[in-house]
PDB file of C-alpha atoms in Angstrom:
ATOM      1  CA  MET G   1     117.083  90.645  90.377  1.00  0.00           C
ATOM      2  CA  THR G   2     113.612  92.683  91.462  1.00  0.00           C
ATOM      3  CA  ARG G   3     111.839  94.786  88.746  1.00  0.00           C
ATOM      4  CA  LEU G   4     110.094  97.525  90.878  1.00  0.00           C
ATOM      5  CA  THR G   5     108.699  99.172  87.701  1.00  0.00           C
ATOM      6  CA  HIS G   6     108.552 102.670  88.807  1.00  0.00           C
ATOM      7  CA  LEU G   7     111.774 102.705  89.500  1.00  0.00           C
ATOM      8  CA  VAL G   8     114.442 104.547  86.907  1.00  0.00           C
ATOM      9  CA  ALA G   9     117.801 104.181  88.484  1.00  0.00           C
ATOM     10  CA  GLN G  10     119.887 103.204  91.537  1.00  0.00           C
ATOM     11  CA  ARG G  11     122.943 104.257  93.581  1.00  0.00           C
ATOM     12  CA  ARG G  12     124.902 102.633  96.652  1.00  0.00           C
ATOM     13  CA  THR G  13     126.383 105.362  99.233  1.00  0.00           C
ATOM     14  CA  ARG G  14     127.680 104.833 103.004  1.00  0.00           C
ATOM     15  CA  THR G  15     126.363 105.964 105.748  1.00  0.00           C
ATOM     16  CA  PRO G  16     128.039 106.054 109.839  1.00  0.00           C
ATOM     17  CA  LEU G  17     125.576 103.331 110.106  1.00  0.00           C
ATOM     18  CA  GLY G  18     126.215 101.068 107.274  1.00  0.00           C
ATOM     19  CA  PRO G  19     125.776 101.096 103.594  1.00  0.00           C
ATOM     20  CA  VAL G  20     122.238 102.177 101.744  1.00  0.00           C
ATOM     21  CA  LEU G  21     121.025 101.108  98.651  1.00  0.00           C
ATOM     22  CA  MET G  22     118.891 104.415  97.412  1.00  0.00           C
ATOM     23  CA  ALA G  23     116.325 104.256  94.366  1.00  0.00           C
ATOM     24  CA  ARG G  24     114.589 107.000  92.410  1.00  0.00           C
ATOM     25  CA  SER G  25     111.425 107.006  90.044  1.00  0.00           C
ATOM     26  CA  SER G  26     110.977 109.741  87.613  1.00  0.00           C
ATOM     27  CA  LEU G  27     109.338 111.528  90.247  1.00  0.00           C
ATOM     28  CA  GLY G  28     112.046 111.406  93.052  1.00  0.00           C
ATOM     29  CA  LEU G  29     113.387 109.336  96.160  1.00  0.00           C
ATOM     30  CA  ALA G  30     111.862 106.274  96.209  1.00  0.00           C
ATOM     31  CA  GLY G  31     113.798 103.964  98.265  1.00  0.00           C
ATOM     32  CA  LEU G  32     116.388 104.065 100.837  1.00  0.00           C
ATOM     33  CA  TRP G  33     117.508 100.981 102.740  1.00  0.00           C
ATOM     34  CA  PHE G  34     120.202  99.882 104.713  1.00  0.00           C
ATOM     35  CA  ASP G  35     121.886  96.486 103.584  1.00  0.00           C
ATOM     36  CA  GLY G  36     120.272  93.705 105.437  1.00  0.00           C
ATOM     37  CA  GLN G  37     117.160  95.263 106.815  1.00  0.00           C
ATOM     38  CA  ALA G  38     113.908  93.788 106.477  1.00  0.00           C
ATOM     39  CA  HIS G  39     112.020  94.596 103.249  1.00  0.00           C
ATOM     40  CA  HIS G  40     114.946  95.307 101.340  1.00  0.00           C
ATOM     41  CA  PRO G  41     114.550  94.691  97.346  1.00  0.00           C
ATOM     42  CA  GLY G  42     117.383  93.002  96.794  1.00  0.00           C
ATOM     43  CA  ALA G  43     119.326  93.607  93.417  1.00  0.00           C
ATOM     44  CA  LEU G  44     117.414  95.956  91.310  1.00  0.00           C
ATOM     45  CA  ALA G  45     116.808  95.437  87.562  1.00  0.00           C
ATOM     46  CA  VAL G  46     117.491  99.296  86.886  1.00  0.00           C
ATOM     47  CA  PRO G  47     120.792 101.387  85.976  1.00  0.00           C
ATOM     48  CA  GLU G  48     123.036 102.298  88.670  1.00  0.00           C
ATOM     49  CA  ARG G  49     123.963 105.976  88.501  1.00  0.00           C
ATOM     50  CA  THR G  50     127.182 106.859  89.939  1.00  0.00           C
ATOM     51  CA  GLU G  51     127.638 110.325  87.648  1.00  0.00           C
ATOM     52  CA  THR G  52     126.047 113.425  88.788  1.00  0.00           C
ATOM     53  CA  ASP G  53     122.209 112.847  89.634  1.00  0.00           C
ATOM     54  CA  ALA G  54     119.889 115.589  91.262  1.00  0.00           C
ATOM     55  CA  VAL G  55     118.004 113.008  93.353  1.00  0.00           C
ATOM     56  CA  PHE G  56     120.677 111.116  94.615  1.00  0.00           C
ATOM     57  CA  ASP G  57     122.763 114.074  94.782  1.00  0.00           C
ATOM     58  CA  VAL G  58     120.703 115.920  97.267  1.00  0.00           C
ATOM     59  CA  ALA G  59     119.679 112.571  99.014  1.00  0.00           C
ATOM     60  CA  GLU G  60     123.415 112.226  99.745  1.00  0.00           C
ATOM     61  CA  GLN G  61     124.017 115.640 100.918  1.00  0.00           C
ATOM     62  CA  ALA G  62     120.776 115.111 103.406  1.00  0.00           C
ATOM     63  CA  LEU G  63     122.063 111.883 104.687  1.00  0.00           C
ATOM     64  CA  ALA G  64     125.544 113.926 105.192  1.00  0.00           C
ATOM     65  CA  ASP G  65     123.858 116.829 106.946  1.00  0.00           C
ATOM     66  CA  TYR G  66     121.716 114.200 109.060  1.00  0.00           C
ATOM     67  CA  PHE G  67     124.353 112.630 110.335  1.00  0.00           C
ATOM     68  CA  ALA G  68     126.297 115.439 111.145  1.00  0.00           C
ATOM     69  CA  GLY G  69     123.512 116.750 113.507  1.00  0.00           C
ATOM     70  CA  ARG G  70     122.295 119.323 110.787  1.00  0.00           C
ATOM     71  CA  HIS G  71     118.895 119.877 109.425  1.00  0.00           C
ATOM     72  CA  PRO G  72     118.683 118.093 106.086  1.00  0.00           C
ATOM     73  CA  THR G  73     117.080 119.704 102.808  1.00  0.00           C
ATOM     74  CA  LEU G  74     115.551 116.116 101.328  1.00  0.00           C
ATOM     75  CA  PRO G  75     115.014 115.481  97.594  1.00  0.00           C
ATOM     76  CA  GLN G  76     111.369 115.015  96.553  1.00  0.00           C
ATOM     77  CA  LEU G  77     110.014 111.648  97.988  1.00  0.00           C
ATOM     78  CA  ASP G  78     108.036 109.194  96.056  1.00  0.00           C
ATOM     79  CA  PRO G  79     107.400 106.018  97.912  1.00  0.00           C
ATOM     80  CA  GLN G  80     105.084 104.084  96.388  1.00  0.00           C
ATOM     81  CA  GLY G  81     102.385 102.192  98.693  1.00  0.00           C
ATOM     82  CA  THR G  82      98.792 101.578  99.508  1.00  0.00           C
ATOM     83  CA  PRO G  83      96.705 104.625 100.172  1.00  0.00           C
ATOM     84  CA  PHE G  84      96.654 103.678 103.847  1.00  0.00           C
ATOM     85  CA  GLN G  85     100.392 103.454 103.600  1.00  0.00           C
ATOM     86  CA  ALA G  86     100.943 106.665 102.245  1.00  0.00           C
ATOM     87  CA  THR G  87      98.825 108.189 104.857  1.00  0.00           C
ATOM     88  CA  VAL G  88     100.947 106.570 107.703  1.00  0.00           C
ATOM     89  CA  TRP G  89     103.795 107.730 105.883  1.00  0.00           C
ATOM     90  CA  ALA G  90     102.785 110.995 105.906  1.00  0.00           C
ATOM     91  CA  ALA G  91     102.072 110.965 109.545  1.00  0.00           C
ATOM     92  CA  LEU G  92     105.599 109.806 110.256  1.00  0.00           C
ATOM     93  CA  ARG G  93     107.126 112.882 108.351  1.00  0.00           C
ATOM     94  CA  ALA G  94     105.421 114.989 110.584  1.00  0.00           C
ATOM     95  CA  ILE G  95     107.133 113.755 114.049  1.00  0.00           C
ATOM     96  CA  ALA G  96     109.809 116.233 114.176  1.00  0.00           C
ATOM     97  CA  PRO G  97     113.483 115.297 115.438  1.00  0.00           C
ATOM     98  CA  GLY G  98     113.211 114.650 119.029  1.00  0.00           C
ATOM     99  CA  GLN G  99     109.795 113.643 119.340  1.00  0.00           C
ATOM    100  CA  LEU G 100     108.343 110.367 119.480  1.00  0.00           C
ATOM    101  CA  ARG G 101     105.045 108.649 118.779  1.00  0.00           C
ATOM    102  CA  ARG G 102     103.381 105.272 119.980  1.00  0.00           C
ATOM    103  CA  TYR G 103     101.769 102.823 117.201  1.00  0.00           C
ATOM    104  CA  GLY G 104      98.138 103.668 119.165  1.00  0.00           C
ATOM    105  CA  GLU G 105      99.147 107.583 118.992  1.00  0.00           C
ATOM    106  CA  LEU G 106      99.637 107.953 115.442  1.00  0.00           C
ATOM    107  CA  ALA G 107      96.403 105.370 115.195  1.00  0.00           C
ATOM    108  CA  GLY G 108      94.320 107.780 117.059  1.00  0.00           C
ATOM    109  CA  ALA G 109      96.047 110.803 114.888  1.00  0.00           C
ATOM    110  CA  LEU G 110      94.734 109.309 111.961  1.00  0.00           C
ATOM    111  CA  GLY G 111      91.150 108.536 113.434  1.00  0.00           C
ATOM    112  CA  LYS G 112      91.643 104.998 113.330  1.00  0.00           C
ATOM    113  CA  PRO G 113      92.031 104.461 117.214  1.00  0.00           C
ATOM    114  CA  SER G 114      91.629 100.658 117.249  1.00  0.00           C
ATOM    115  CA  ALA G 115      94.140 100.249 113.882  1.00  0.00           C
ATOM    116  CA  ALA G 116      97.585 100.625 115.950  1.00  0.00           C
ATOM    117  CA  ARG G 117      98.576  97.219 114.370  1.00  0.00           C
ATOM    118  CA  ALA G 118      97.557  98.282 110.799  1.00  0.00           C
ATOM    119  CA  VAL G 119      99.479 101.501 111.655  1.00  0.00           C
ATOM    120  CA  GLY G 120     102.459  99.285 112.606  1.00  0.00           C
ATOM    121  CA  ALA G 121     102.400  97.046 109.523  1.00  0.00           C
ATOM    122  CA  ALA G 122     102.617 100.339 107.078  1.00  0.00           C
ATOM    123  CA  VAL G 123     105.362 101.770 109.656  1.00  0.00           C
ATOM    124  CA  GLY G 124     107.107  98.512 108.976  1.00  0.00           C
ATOM    125  CA  ARG G 125     106.804  98.725 105.250  1.00  0.00           C
ATOM    126  CA  ASN G 126     108.262 102.228 104.885  1.00  0.00           C
ATOM    127  CA  PRO G 127     110.717 102.463 101.768  1.00  0.00           C
ATOM    128  CA  ILE G 128     112.539 105.474 102.507  1.00  0.00           C
ATOM    129  CA  SER G 129     114.692 104.827 105.959  1.00  0.00           C
ATOM    130  CA  ILE G 130     115.413 108.225 108.060  1.00  0.00           C
ATOM    131  CA  PHE G 131     113.980 110.328 105.832  1.00  0.00           C
ATOM    132  CA  ILE G 132     110.305 108.895 106.686  1.00  0.00           C
ATOM    133  CA  PRO G 133     111.453 108.607 109.820  1.00  0.00           C
ATOM    134  CA  CYS G 134     109.802 105.535 111.506  1.00  0.00           C
ATOM    135  CA  HIS G 135     112.858 105.113 113.796  1.00  0.00           C
ATOM    136  CA  ARG G 136     110.807 107.673 115.960  1.00  0.00           C
ATOM    137  CA  VAL G 137     108.111 105.502 116.591  1.00  0.00           C
ATOM    138  CA  LEU G 138     107.644 103.138 119.839  1.00  0.00           C
ATOM    139  CA  GLY G 139     105.854 100.228 121.131  1.00  0.00           C
ATOM    140  CA  ALA G 140     102.528 100.433 123.463  1.00  0.00           C
ATOM    141  CA  ASP G 141     104.719 100.164 126.473  1.00  0.00           C
ATOM    142  CA  GLY G 142     107.440 103.054 125.371  1.00  0.00           C
ATOM    143  CA  SER G 143     109.764 100.021 124.241  1.00  0.00           C
ATOM    144  CA  LEU G 144     111.939 100.248 121.252  1.00  0.00           C
ATOM    145  CA  THR G 145     110.491  98.133 118.781  1.00  0.00           C
ATOM    146  CA  GLY G 146     109.667  97.087 115.069  1.00  0.00           C
ATOM    147  CA  TYR G 147     112.790  99.164 113.249  1.00  0.00           C
ATOM    148  CA  ALA G 148     113.282  97.255 110.140  1.00  0.00           C
ATOM    149  CA  GLY G 149     116.918  98.254 109.886  1.00  0.00           C
ATOM    150  CA  GLY G 150     117.789  96.815 113.316  1.00  0.00           C
ATOM    151  CA  LEU G 151     117.113  97.887 116.938  1.00  0.00           C
ATOM    152  CA  ASP G 152     120.629  98.898 117.263  1.00  0.00           C
ATOM    153  CA  ARG G 153     120.437 101.181 114.111  1.00  0.00           C
ATOM    154  CA  LYS G 154     117.305 102.588 115.855  1.00  0.00           C
ATOM    155  CA  ARG G 155     119.013 103.589 119.012  1.00  0.00           C
ATOM    156  CA  ALA G 156     121.527 105.032 117.314  1.00  0.00           C
ATOM    157  CA  LEU G 157     119.369 107.351 115.199  1.00  0.00           C
ATOM    158  CA  LEU G 158     117.586 108.375 118.031  1.00  0.00           C
ATOM    159  CA  ALA G 159     120.779 109.106 119.797  1.00  0.00           C
ATOM    160  CA  LEU G 160     121.816 111.134 117.118  1.00  0.00           C
ATOM    161  CA  GLU G 161     118.577 113.367 117.680  1.00  0.00           C
ATOM    162  CA  GLY G 162     119.374 113.911 121.359  1.00  0.00           C
ATOM    163  CA  MET G 163     117.036 110.987 122.507  1.00  0.00           C
ATOM    164  CA  ASN G 164     118.459 109.016 125.520  1.00  0.00           C
ATOM    165  CA  THR G 165     116.431 105.232 124.756  1.00  0.00           C
ATOM    166  CA  ALA G 166     118.700 103.020 127.168  1.00  0.00           C
TER     167      ALA G 166
END
């Protein structure tokens, strides 16, 4: 079992793209991972919450709204990472549905134009799939690359947002 000390509870739920594990800290949603995705923490050593829980309930409603094509109201997010990762994840949240960015563009927007690989590594470690929209980032040539949840899910998420990636 993985022990992430900031986590206080977990819940599993289903999405149209497969089951996800949600984890929360005392401050908000700290993780949302598709089963089998890269960097999935595995079994967590925290209680599973099936009863009413404000963070998980809002997250489940946000997922339902997102997959129904509505603008979701997100729970408070509490991703844990380095200061650089936090900066990259904040930049990801600024990418609106229907917009795409390339890793190099993100690096330039962060004032680090030569750090595209470091930005890519931070994007890849995003602990909150969908709500921190790393699926909206493309490779330098515009190709679909590097989604921890798998390229089929990335394609599906982008299609749901009205982007043709074929």
